[in-house]
Backbone as numpy.savetxt, mean C-alpha at the origin, in Angstrom:
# Nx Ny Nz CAx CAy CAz Cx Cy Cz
-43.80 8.81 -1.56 -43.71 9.70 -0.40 -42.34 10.37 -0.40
-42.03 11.65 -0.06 -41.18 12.27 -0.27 -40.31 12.64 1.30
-39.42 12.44 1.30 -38.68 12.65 2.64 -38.50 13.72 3.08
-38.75 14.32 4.21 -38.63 15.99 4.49 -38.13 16.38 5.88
-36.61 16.51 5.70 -35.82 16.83 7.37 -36.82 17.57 8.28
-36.47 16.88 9.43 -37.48 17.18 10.34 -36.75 18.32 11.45
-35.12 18.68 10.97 -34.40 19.55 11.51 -33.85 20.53 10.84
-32.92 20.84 10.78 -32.67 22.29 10.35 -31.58 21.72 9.36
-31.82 21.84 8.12 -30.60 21.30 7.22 -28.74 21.61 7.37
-28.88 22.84 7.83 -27.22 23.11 8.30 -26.33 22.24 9.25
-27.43 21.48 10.06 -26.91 20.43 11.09 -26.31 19.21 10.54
-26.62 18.85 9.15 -26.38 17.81 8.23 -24.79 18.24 7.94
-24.07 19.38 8.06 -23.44 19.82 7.56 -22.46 20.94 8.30
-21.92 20.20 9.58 -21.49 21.30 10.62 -20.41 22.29 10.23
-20.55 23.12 10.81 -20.09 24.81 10.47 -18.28 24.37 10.52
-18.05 23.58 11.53 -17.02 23.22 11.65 -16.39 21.50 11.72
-16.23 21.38 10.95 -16.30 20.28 10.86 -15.20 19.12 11.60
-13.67 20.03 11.75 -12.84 19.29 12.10 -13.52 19.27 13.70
-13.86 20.38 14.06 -14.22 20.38 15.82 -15.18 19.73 15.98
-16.22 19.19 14.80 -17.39 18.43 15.36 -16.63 16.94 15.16
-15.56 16.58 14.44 -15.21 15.11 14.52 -14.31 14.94 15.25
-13.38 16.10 16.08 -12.64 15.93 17.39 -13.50 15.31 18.93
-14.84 16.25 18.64 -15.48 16.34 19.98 -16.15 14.84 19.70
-16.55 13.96 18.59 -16.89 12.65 18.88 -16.62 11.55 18.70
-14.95 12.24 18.14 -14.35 10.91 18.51 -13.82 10.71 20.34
-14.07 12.28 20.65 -13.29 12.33 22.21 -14.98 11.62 23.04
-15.85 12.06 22.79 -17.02 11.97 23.13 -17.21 9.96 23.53
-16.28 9.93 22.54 -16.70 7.85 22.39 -15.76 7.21 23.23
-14.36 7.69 23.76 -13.42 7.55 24.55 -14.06 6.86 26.20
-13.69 5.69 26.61 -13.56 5.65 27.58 -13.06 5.68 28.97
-13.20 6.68 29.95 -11.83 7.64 30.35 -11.31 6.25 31.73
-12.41 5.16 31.71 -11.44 3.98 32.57 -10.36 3.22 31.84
-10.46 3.17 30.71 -9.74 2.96 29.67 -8.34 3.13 29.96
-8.36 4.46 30.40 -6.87 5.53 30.48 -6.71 5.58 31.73
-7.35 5.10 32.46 -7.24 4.98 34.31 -7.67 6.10 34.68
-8.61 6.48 34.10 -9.35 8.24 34.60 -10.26 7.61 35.32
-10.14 7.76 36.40 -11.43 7.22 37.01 -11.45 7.94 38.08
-12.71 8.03 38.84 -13.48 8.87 40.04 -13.99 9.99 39.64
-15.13 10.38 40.59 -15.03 12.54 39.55 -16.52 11.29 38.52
-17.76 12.83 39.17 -18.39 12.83 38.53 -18.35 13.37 36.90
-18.57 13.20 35.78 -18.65 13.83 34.70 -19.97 13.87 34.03
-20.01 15.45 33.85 -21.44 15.56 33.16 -21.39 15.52 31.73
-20.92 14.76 30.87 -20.67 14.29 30.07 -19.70 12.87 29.30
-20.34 12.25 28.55 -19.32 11.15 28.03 -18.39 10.89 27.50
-17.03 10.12 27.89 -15.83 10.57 27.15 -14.80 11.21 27.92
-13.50 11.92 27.42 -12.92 12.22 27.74 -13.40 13.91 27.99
-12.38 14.64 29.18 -12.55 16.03 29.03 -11.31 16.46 27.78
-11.61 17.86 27.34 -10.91 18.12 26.35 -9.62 18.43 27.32
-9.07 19.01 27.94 -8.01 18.92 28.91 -7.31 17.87 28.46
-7.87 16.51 29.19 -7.52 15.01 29.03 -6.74 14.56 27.82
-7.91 14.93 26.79 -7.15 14.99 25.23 -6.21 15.73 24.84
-5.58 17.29 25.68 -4.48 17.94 25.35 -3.42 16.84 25.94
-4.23 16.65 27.38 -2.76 16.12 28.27 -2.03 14.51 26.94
-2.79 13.99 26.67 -2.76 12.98 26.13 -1.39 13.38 24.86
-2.21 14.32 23.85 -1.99 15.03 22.53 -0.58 15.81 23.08
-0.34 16.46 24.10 1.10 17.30 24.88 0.55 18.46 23.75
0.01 18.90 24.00 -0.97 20.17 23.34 -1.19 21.64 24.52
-1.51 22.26 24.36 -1.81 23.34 25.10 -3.51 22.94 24.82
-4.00 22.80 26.11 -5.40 22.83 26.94 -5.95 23.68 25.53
-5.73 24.63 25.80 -6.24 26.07 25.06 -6.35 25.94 23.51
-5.74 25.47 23.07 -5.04 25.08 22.06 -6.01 24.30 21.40
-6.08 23.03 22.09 -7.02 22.22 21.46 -8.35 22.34 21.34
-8.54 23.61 22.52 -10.16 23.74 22.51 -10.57 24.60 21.44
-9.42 25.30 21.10 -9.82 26.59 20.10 -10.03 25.39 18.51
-9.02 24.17 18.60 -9.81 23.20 17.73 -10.72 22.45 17.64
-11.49 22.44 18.15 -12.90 22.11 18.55 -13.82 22.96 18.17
-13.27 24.66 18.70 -14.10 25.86 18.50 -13.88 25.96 17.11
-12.69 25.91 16.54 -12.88 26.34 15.14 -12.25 27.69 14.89
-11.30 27.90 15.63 -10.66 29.20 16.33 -9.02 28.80 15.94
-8.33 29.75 15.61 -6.82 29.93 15.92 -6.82 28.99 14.26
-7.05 28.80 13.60 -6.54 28.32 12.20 -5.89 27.42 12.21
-5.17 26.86 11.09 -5.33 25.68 10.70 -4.12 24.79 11.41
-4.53 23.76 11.81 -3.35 22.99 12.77 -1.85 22.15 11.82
-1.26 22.15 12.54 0.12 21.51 11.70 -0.30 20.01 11.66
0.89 19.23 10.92 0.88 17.79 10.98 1.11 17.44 12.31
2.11 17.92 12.98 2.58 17.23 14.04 1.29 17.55 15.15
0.65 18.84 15.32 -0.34 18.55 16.25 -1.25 17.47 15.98
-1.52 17.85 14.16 -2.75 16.70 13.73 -2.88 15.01 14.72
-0.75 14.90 14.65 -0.69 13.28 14.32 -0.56 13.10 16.47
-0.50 14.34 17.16 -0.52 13.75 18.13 -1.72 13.93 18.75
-2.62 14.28 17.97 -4.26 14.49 18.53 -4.66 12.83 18.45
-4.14 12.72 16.93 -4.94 11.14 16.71 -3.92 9.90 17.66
-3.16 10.29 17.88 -2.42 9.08 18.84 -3.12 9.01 20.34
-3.18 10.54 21.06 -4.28 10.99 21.76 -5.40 10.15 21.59
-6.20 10.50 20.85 -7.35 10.07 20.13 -7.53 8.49 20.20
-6.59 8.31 19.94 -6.71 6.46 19.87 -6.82 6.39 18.21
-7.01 7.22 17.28 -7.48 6.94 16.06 -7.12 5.63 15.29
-7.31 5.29 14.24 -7.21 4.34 13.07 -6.32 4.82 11.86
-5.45 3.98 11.25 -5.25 4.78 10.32 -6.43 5.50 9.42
-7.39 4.97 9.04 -8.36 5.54 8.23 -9.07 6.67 8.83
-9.10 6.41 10.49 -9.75 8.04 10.93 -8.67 8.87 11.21
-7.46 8.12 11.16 -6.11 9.67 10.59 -6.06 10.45 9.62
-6.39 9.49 8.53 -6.76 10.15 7.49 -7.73 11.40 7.15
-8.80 10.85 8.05 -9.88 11.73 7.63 -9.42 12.72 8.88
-8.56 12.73 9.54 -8.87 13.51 10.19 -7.95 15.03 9.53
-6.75 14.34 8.90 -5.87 15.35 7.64 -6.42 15.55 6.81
-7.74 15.33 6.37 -8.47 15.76 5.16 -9.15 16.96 5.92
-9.94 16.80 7.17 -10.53 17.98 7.84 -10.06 18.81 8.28
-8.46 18.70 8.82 -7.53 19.74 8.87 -6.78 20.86 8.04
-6.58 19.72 7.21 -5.33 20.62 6.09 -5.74 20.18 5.07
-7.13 19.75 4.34 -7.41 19.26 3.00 -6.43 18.51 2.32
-5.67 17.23 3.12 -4.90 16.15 2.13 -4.57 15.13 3.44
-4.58 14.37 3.16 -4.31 13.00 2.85 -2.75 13.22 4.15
-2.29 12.49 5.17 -0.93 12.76 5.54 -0.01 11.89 4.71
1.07 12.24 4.82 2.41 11.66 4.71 2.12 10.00 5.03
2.89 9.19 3.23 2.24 7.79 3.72 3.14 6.94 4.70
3.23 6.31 5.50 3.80 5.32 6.37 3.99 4.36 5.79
5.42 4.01 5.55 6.12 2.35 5.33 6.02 1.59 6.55
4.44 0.30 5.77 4.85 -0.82 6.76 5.43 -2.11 5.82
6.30 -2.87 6.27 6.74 -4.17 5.66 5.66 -4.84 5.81
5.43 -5.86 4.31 4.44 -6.36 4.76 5.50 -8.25 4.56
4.61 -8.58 6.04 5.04 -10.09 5.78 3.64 -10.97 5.05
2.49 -10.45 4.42 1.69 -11.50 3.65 0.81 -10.83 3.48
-0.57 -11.35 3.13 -1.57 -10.94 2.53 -2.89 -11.48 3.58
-3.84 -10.95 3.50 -5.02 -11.74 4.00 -5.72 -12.56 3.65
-6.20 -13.47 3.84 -7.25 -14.61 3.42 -7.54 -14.33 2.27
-8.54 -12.93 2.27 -9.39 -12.64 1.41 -8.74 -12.00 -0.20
-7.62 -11.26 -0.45 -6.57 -11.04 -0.64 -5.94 -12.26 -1.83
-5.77 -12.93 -0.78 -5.04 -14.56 -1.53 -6.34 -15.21 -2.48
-7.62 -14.86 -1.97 -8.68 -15.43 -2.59 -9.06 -14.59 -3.87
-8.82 -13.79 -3.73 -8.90 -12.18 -5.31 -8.36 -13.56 -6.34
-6.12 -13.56 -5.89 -5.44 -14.00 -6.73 -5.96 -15.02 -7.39
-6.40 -16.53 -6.26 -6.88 -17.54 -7.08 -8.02 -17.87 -7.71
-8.75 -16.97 -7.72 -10.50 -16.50 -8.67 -9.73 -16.01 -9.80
-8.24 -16.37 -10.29 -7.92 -16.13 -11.45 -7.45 -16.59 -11.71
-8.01 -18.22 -12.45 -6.93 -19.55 -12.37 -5.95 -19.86 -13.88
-6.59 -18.36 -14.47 -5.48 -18.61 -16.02 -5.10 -17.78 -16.33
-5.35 -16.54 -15.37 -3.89 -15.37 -15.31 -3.02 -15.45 -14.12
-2.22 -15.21 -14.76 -0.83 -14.94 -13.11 -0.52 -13.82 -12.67
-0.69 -13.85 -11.39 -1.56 -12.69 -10.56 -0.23 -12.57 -9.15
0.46 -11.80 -9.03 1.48 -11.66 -7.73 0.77 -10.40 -7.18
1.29 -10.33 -5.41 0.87 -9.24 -4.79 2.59 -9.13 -4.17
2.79 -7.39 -4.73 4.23 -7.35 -4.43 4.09 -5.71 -3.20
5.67 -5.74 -2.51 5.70 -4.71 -1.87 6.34 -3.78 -3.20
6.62 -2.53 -1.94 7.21 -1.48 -2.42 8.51 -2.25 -3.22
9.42 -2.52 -1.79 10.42 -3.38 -2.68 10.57 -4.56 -3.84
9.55 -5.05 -3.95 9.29 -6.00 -4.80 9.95 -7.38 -4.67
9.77 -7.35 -3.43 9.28 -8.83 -2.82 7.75 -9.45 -2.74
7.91 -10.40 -3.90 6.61 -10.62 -4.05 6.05 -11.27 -2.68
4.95 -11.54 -2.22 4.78 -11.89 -0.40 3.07 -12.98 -1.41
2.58 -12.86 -2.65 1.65 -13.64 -2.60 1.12 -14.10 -4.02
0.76 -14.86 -4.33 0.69 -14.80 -5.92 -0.36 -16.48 -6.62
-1.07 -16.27 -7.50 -1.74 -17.77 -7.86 -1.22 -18.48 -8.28
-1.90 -19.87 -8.65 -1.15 -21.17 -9.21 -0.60 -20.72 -10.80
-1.88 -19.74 -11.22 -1.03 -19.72 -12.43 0.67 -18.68 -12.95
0.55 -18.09 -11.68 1.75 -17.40 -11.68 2.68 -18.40 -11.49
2.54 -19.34 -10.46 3.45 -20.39 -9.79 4.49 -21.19 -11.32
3.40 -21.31 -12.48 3.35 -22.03 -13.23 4.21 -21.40 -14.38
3.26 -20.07 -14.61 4.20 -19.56 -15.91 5.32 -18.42 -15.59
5.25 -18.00 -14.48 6.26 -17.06 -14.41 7.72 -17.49 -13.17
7.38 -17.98 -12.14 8.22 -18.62 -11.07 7.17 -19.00 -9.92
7.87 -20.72 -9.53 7.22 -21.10 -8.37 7.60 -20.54 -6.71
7.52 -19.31 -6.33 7.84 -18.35 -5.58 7.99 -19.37 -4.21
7.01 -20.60 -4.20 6.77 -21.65 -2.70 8.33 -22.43 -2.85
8.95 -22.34 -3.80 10.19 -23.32 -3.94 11.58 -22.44 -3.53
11.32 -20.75 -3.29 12.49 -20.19 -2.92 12.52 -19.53 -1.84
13.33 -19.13 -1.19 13.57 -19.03 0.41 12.87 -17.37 0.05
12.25 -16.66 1.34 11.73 -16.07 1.34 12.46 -14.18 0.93
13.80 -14.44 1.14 14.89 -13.21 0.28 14.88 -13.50 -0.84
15.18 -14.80 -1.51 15.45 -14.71 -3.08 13.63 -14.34 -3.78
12.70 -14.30 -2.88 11.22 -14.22 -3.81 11.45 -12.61 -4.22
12.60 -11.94 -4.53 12.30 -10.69 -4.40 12.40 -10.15 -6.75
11.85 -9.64 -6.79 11.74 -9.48 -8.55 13.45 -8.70 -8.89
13.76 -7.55 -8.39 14.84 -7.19 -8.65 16.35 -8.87 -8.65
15.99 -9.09 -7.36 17.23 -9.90 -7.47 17.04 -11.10 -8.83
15.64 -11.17 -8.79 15.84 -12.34 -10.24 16.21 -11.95 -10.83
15.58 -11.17 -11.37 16.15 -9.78 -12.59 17.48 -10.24 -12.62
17.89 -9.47 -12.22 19.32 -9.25 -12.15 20.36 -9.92 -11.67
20.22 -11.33 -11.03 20.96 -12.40 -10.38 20.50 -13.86 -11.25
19.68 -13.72 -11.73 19.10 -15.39 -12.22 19.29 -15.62 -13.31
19.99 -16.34 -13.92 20.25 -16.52 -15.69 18.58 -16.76 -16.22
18.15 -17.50 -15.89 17.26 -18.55 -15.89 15.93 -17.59 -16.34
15.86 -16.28 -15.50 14.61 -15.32 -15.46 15.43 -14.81 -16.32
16.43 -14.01 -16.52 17.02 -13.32 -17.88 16.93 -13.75 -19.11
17.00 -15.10 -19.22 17.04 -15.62 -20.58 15.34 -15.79 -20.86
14.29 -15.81 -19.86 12.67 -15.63 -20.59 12.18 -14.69 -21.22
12.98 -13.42 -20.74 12.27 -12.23 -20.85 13.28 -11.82 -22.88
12.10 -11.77 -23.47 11.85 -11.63 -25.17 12.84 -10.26 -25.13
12.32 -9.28 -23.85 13.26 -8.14 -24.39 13.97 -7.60 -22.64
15.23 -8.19 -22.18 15.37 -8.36 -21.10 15.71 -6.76 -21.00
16.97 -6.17 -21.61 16.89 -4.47 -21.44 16.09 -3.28 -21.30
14.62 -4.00 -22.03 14.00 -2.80 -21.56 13.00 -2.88 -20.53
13.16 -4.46 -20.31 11.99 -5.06 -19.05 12.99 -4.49 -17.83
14.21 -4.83 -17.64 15.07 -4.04 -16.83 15.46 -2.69 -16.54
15.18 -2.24 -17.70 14.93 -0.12 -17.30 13.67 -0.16 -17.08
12.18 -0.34 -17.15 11.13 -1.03 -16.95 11.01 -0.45 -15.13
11.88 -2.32 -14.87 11.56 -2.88 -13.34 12.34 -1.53 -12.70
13.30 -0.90 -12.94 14.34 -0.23 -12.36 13.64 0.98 -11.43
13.42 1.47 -12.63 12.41 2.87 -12.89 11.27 2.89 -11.84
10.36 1.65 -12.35 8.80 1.57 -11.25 9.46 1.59 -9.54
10.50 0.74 -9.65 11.25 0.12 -8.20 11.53 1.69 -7.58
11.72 2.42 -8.19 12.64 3.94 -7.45 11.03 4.57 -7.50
10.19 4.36 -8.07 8.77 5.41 -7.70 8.23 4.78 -6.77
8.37 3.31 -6.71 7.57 2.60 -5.62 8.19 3.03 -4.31
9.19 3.20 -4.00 9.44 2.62 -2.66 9.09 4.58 -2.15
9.69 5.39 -3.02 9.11 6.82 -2.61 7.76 7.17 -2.50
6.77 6.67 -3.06 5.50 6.60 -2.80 5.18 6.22 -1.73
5.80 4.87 -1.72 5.58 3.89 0.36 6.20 4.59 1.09
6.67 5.96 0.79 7.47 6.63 1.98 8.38 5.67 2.43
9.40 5.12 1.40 10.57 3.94 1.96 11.59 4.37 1.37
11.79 5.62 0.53 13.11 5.91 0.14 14.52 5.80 1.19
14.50 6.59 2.09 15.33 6.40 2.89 15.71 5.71 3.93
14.73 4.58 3.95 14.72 3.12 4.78 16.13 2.28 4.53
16.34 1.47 5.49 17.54 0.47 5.45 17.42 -0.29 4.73
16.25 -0.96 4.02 16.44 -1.98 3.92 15.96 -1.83 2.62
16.07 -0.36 1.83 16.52 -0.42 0.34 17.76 0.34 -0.03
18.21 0.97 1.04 19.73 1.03 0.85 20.38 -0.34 0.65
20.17 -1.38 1.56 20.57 -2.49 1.67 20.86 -3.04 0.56
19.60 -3.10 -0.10 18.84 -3.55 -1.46 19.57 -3.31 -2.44
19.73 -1.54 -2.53 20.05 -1.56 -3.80 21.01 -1.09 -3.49
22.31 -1.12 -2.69 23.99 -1.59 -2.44 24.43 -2.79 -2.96
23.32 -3.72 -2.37 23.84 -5.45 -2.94 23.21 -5.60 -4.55
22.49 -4.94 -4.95 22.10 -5.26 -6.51 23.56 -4.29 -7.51
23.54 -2.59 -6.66 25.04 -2.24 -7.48 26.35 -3.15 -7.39
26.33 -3.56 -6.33 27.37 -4.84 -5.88 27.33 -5.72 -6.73
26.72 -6.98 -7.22 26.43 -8.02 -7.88 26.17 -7.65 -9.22
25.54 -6.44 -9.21 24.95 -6.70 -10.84 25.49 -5.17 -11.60
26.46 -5.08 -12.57 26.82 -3.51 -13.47 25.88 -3.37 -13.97
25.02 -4.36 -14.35 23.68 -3.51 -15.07 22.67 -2.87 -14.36
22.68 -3.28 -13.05 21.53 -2.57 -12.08 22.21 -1.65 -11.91
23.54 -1.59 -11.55 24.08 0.10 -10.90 24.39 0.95 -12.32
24.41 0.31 -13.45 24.12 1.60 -14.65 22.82 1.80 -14.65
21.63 1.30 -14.57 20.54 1.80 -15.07 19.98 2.79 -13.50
20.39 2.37 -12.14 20.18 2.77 -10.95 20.79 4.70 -11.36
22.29 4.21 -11.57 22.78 6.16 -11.88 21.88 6.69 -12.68
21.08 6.15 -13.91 20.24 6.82 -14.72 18.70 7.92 -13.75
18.70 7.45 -12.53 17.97 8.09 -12.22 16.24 8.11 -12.88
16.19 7.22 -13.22 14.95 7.10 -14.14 13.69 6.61 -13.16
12.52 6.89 -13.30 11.31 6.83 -12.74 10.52 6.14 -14.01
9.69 5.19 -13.59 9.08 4.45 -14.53 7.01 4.31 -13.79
6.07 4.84 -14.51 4.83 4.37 -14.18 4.84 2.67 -14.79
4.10 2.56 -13.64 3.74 0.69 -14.28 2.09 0.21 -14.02
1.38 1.08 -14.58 0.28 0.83 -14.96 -0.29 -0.09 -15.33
-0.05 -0.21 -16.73 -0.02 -1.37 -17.57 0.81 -1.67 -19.11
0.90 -2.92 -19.65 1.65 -2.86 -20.31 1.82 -4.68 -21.02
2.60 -4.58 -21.72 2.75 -5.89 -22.43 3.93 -6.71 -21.88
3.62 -8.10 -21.60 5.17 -8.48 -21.17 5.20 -9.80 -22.20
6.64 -10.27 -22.68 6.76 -11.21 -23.99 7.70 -12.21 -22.96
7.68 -13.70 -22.82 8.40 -14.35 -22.49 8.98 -15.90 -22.84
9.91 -16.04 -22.45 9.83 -17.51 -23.32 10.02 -18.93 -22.37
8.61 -19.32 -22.19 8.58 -20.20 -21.37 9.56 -21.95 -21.35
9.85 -22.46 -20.88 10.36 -23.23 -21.38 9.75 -24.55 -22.23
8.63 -24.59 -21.61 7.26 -25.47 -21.50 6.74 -25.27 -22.70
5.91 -23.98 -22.08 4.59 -23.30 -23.16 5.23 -22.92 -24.40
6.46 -22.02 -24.68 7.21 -21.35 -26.01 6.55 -19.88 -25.55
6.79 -19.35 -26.58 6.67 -18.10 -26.56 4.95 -17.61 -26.08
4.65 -16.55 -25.04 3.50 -16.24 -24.12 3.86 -14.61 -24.28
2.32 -14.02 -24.67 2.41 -12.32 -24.30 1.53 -12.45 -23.70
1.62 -11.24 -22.20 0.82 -10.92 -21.64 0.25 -9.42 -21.61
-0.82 -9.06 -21.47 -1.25 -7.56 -21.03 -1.24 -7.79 -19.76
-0.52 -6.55 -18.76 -0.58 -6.59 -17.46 -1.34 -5.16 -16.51
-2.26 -5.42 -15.70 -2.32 -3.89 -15.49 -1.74 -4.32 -13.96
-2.06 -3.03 -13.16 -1.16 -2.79 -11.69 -2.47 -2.24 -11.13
-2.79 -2.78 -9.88 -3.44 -2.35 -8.96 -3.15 -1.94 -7.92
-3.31 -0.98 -6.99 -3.29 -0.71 -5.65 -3.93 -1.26 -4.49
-3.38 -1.49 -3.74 -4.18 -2.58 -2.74 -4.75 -1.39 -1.26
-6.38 -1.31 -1.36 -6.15 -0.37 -0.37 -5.94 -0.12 1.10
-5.31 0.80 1.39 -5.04 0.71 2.71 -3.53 0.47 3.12
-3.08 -0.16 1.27 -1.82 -0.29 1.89 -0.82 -0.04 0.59
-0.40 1.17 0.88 0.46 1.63 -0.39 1.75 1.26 -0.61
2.29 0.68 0.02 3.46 -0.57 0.29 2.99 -1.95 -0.48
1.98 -2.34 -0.52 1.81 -3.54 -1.72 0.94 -2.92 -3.07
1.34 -3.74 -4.17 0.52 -3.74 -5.43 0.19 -4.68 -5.83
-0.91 -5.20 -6.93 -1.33 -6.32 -7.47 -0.90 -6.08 -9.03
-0.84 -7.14 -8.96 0.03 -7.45 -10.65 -0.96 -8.45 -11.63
-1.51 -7.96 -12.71 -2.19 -8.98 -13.24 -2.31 -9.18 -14.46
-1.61 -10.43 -14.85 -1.33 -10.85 -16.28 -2.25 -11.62 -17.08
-3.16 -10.65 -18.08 -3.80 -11.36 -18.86 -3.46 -12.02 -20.22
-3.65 -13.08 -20.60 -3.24 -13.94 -21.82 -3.95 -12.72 -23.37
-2.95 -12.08 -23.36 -2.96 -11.61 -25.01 -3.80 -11.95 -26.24
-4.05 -12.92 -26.16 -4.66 -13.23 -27.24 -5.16 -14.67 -27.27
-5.88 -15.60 -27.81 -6.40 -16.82 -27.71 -5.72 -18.06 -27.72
-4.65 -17.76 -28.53 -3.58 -18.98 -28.61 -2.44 -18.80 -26.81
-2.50 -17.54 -26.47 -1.74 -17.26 -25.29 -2.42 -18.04 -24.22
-3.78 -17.51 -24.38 -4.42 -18.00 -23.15 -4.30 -19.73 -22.90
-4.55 -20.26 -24.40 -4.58 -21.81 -24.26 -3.42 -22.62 -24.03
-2.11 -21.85 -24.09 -1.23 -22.05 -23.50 -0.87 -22.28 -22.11
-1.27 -21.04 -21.79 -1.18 -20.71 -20.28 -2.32 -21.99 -19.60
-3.20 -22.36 -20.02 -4.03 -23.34 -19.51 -3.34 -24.72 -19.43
-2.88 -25.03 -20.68 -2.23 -26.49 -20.63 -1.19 -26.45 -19.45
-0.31 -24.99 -19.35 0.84 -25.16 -18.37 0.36 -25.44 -17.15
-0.72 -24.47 -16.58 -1.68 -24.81 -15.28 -1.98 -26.27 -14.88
-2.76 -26.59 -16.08 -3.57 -28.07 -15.71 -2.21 -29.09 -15.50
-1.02 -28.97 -16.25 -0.35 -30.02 -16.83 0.37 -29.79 -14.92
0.82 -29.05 -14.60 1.27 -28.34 -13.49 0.08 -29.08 -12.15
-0.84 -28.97 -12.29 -2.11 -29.39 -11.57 -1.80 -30.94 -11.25
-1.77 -31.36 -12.19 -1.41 -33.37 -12.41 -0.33 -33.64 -11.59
């Protein structure tokens, strides 16, 4: 049997689209909510008025966005429609895709952890080592087998879990890494694309960051002047465990969605003798 609209196909597909997802997200609003109360309304929701007063919009203004009239709106009206609005980040989003065809400007949030579900990804991977890091690269979550072959992150106070400062402060992590100079132009590089991506470049608390790493470390503030940008996709990492001996990993980088301030990190065992390594360290670690 073949399905056959029983309405007019253009309705699937409104003429205007940002004004038909203004009018229902305003439409779903409850105006006791906002202490609007008394006053019959012949309709549900807020009045569009309501939503200027809300938005600090011109009345007029907003209706002609609804109508589909007066062209295309700025960010700043966009972002005080959706505060108005009550929106979500995700119906902010869509609501800058229906406005101005992109995506807004991303928002740095710190993250202090991960979710349940999140932490459960990492340990459904009990013989790769798997971290979930911020922009800054403070790792905030990571599996047993990371715990094992790369650092036990539960044994250090929650500032030192950060990758730069090992890097560059820890003998201990310097002396694993097979090729520490270029794992360090590497970390440097990704660290200066990350935090501009999270919209955290000009935040405090990587000025902070990387004041106290030029401070402490000449090799972070030479490779920092280099100005270098690094993708960290994926890639090979060589280390020398103290335990296991020598371990390569393939690593790729994931995005975590929703939140462009963390990434997932995930290290697969290279080759067959790697992997069986990495197992004995786990289990032996397990006991």
């Amino acid at each position: 049997m073949v399905w056959k609209p029983t309405g007019p196909v253009e309705a699937a597909v409104p003429a205007n689209p940002l004004g038909t997802y203004l009018r229902d997200r305003r439409t779903r609003l409850d105006p006791a909510a906002f202490g609007l109360v008394g006053g019959r309304r012949r309709t549900p929701g807020l009045r569009r008025e309501e939503v200027a007063s809300r938005a600090n919009i011109s009345p007029t203004w907003y209706t002609w966005l609804e109508q589909g009239r007066g062209g295309a709106p700025s960010a700043d009206v966009l972002d005080r429609i959706a505060k108005g609005l009550m929106l979500t980040e995700p119906e902010r989003e869509h609501l800058y895709m229906l406005g101005l065809g992109r995506p807004p400007e991303t928002r740095y949030q710190p993250a202090e952890g991960v979710t349940p579900r999140l932490q459960r990804v990492l340990d459904g991977m009990p013989f790769s080592p798997a971290i979930i890091k911020t922009a800054l690269w403070d790792v905030v979550a990571w599996n047993r087998a990371a715990a094992a072959l790369l650092t036990d992150y539960a044994k250090l106070p929650r500032e030192r879990r950060n990758i730069l400062r090992m890097m560059f402060g820890d003998h201990r992590v310097r002396d694993r890494q097979q090729d520490w100079e270029g794992v360090a132009r590497f970390v440097v590089g990704a660290f200066r694309a990350d935090v501009a991506r999270a919209g955290a470049s000009g935040r405090a608390e990587v000025s902070s960051l990387v004041e106290e790493l030029c401070r402490t470390s000449a090799d972070f503030a030479a490779l920092w002047q280099d100005h270098a940008v690094a993708a960290h996709s994926e890639g090979v990492k060589r280390i020398r465990h103290p335990d296991a001996g020598p371990v390569a990993l393939e690593f790729s980088t994931f995005a975590v969605e929703g939140r462009p301030d963390l990434g997932m990190i995930v290290y697969n065992p290279a080759s067959p003798a790697d992997a069986e390594r990495i197992r004995t360290l786990v289990e032996a670690k397990r006991d």
